[in-house]
Amino acid sequence: MKPAPKPTPETQPFWDGTAAGELRIQRCKPCARHYFYPRPSCPRCGGDEVEWVRASGRATLYSYVINHRPAPGFEDEAPYAIAVVELEEGVRMMTNLVGVPNTPEHLELDMELQVVFERRGDVSVPLFEPAGGAR
Amino acid sequence: MSIVIAGAAETDEVGRLPGHSTMQLHLEAARNALADADMTIHDIDGVATVGTPGPIQIAHALGITPAWLDGTGVGGSSFLFHVRHAAAAIKAGLCRTVLITHGESGRSRVGAGRFGLGADSLLGQFELPYGVIGPPTSFTITALRYMKETGLTHEQLAEVAVAQRRWAHLNPRAMYRDLITVEDVLDSRMVAYPFHLLECCLVTDGGGALIVTSAERARRSPVHLLGSGEAAESPIISQMEDFTTSKGFRLSGEAAFAEAKITHEDVDHLMVYDAFAHVPIYGLEDLGFVGRGEAGAFIAEGHTSPGGRLPLNTNGGGLSYTHTGMYGMFAIQESVRQLRGEAAAQVPDVEVSVVLGNGGMFASAATLVLANRLP
Ligand SMILES: [Zn+2]
């Protein structure tokens, strides 16, 4: 079994979003900036005038490693990429890459990606595949 | 008041020590440091340590009644934080002489704390679900971005391991001592692309301890703390501001250099926490010893190797000497040995040494400027 996240009160809206097939992130109204990971105040101004918005799901590949010694639950996938993507809204998150061979030749930094969701127990986690669908 | 490191010692051995518990490693290091300082527990009124078993148990086990305790736990850089906090406490009159200990059964896991964080932690929610399994698969994740933006090559990354092995070759206590080539590194097993086995740190058992006090209380070969800085960036690596530079390295370094009133030309010797081969590259650039994107070539040209103009990680570092899990203590120890002229691979005429510590995968950072003389 792959590890599944366990939501906490401040992150519950994020995980409610993934369950509904949406990538939801937070935005500070006065700063007009998005941020991630979920937390109750804006990391730029410290204010709590923040809201949840739906991200487009479009992203680019910021960096990654290809892990050859699998974590529990990932035995069938090694070697697999552990990636950090940059959302169109400017925030970054860790993820896995699907729909593309996880090799250096196929994973070019800054390639365009889009979000998909994978069910893990009671929650869904956001993963990313090449924009335009799996190939 | 001048603050000094008045005693410094490691455990009798470092490496594979299945016969030692974590507690025994702490105590052996503490006794060795007390002997080195020509002090007893009756001189100690402050205790600082991190992890298992913590400062209260260390003080109790040694028979110390502390007037001051510090359990700051920010990963492998914690001991640099302890030195800085001890200096402040001594200057403020909160205590007089502080014992800082480290013991970790990193390899054998005897009497060791448990790894792991809950699925509801920040890491458990936003990184562990993606198959992260320890530092080799997360600390490393910044490197490809750095390579793309600066042009660092795979061969240059490998050169970091090669350069540090040259120092380990001169150090009988180092776990790996045989000289290696770039080809050896690139031919070693892939752990997490682009990192091969020889670009990843060791996992060992061991410990070290320090005695920090005021100059007038020191009994032998004091090493002066000229300046220090501490900083933190993000609790999880995916939220670092920029994968090509460590904000913690920059800020802690600037603070330490400013307090010490030194420039880069004053520095004779440098220790940069090297959990993985890219970290010394970031350290050299973020501390300002070289320009952005220049560190790979600087190391490959031999400037940090024996005989080079900026001796770096002269014990062999976490890549070749030892790495218990919290390497910062060992970086400080080597800096002290170099300043006293007692290192296995002694560099001539070391008067000023800089130690850069790192904790929790670029999460925390601290810098110490140490010297064997006052300016
Ligand atoms: Zn704001």
Short mmCIF file of N, CA, C and O and ligand atoms in Angstrom, two decimals, chain A residues 28 30-31 42 44-47, ligand 1:
data_model
loop_
_atom_site.label_atom_id
_atom_site.label_comp_id
_atom_site.label_asym_id
_atom_site.label_seq_id
_atom_site.Cartn_x
_atom_site.Cartn_y
_atom_site.Cartn_z
N CYS A 28 -4.06 34.81 -0.89
CA CYS A 28 -4.23 35.95 0.01
C CYS A 28 -4.93 37.05 -0.76
O CYS A 28 -4.47 37.45 -1.83
N PRO A 30 -5.49 40.46 0.03
CA PRO A 30 -4.74 41.72 -0.12
C PRO A 30 -3.49 41.58 -1.00
O PRO A 30 -3.18 42.47 -1.79
N CYS A 31 -2.77 40.47 -0.87
CA CYS A 31 -1.55 40.29 -1.65
C CYS A 31 -1.85 39.81 -3.06
O CYS A 31 -0.98 39.90 -3.94
N CYS A 42 -1.33 34.15 5.44
CA CYS A 42 -0.52 34.40 4.24
C CYS A 42 0.96 34.46 4.61
O CYS A 42 1.35 35.22 5.48
N ARG A 44 3.24 35.82 3.07
CA ARG A 44 3.88 37.06 2.64
C ARG A 44 3.58 38.20 3.60
O ARG A 44 4.47 38.94 4.00
N CYS A 45 2.29 38.34 3.99
CA CYS A 45 1.92 39.49 4.82
C CYS A 45 1.47 39.07 6.22
O CYS A 45 1.31 39.93 7.09
N GLY A 46 1.29 37.78 6.43
CA GLY A 46 0.88 37.33 7.76
C GLY A 46 -0.60 37.47 8.03
O GLY A 46 -1.08 37.07 9.09
N GLY A 47 -1.32 38.03 7.07
CA GLY A 47 -2.75 38.27 7.27
C GLY A 47 -3.57 36.99 7.15
O GLY A 47 -3.11 35.99 6.60
ZN ZN C 1 -0.83 38.37 2.06
#
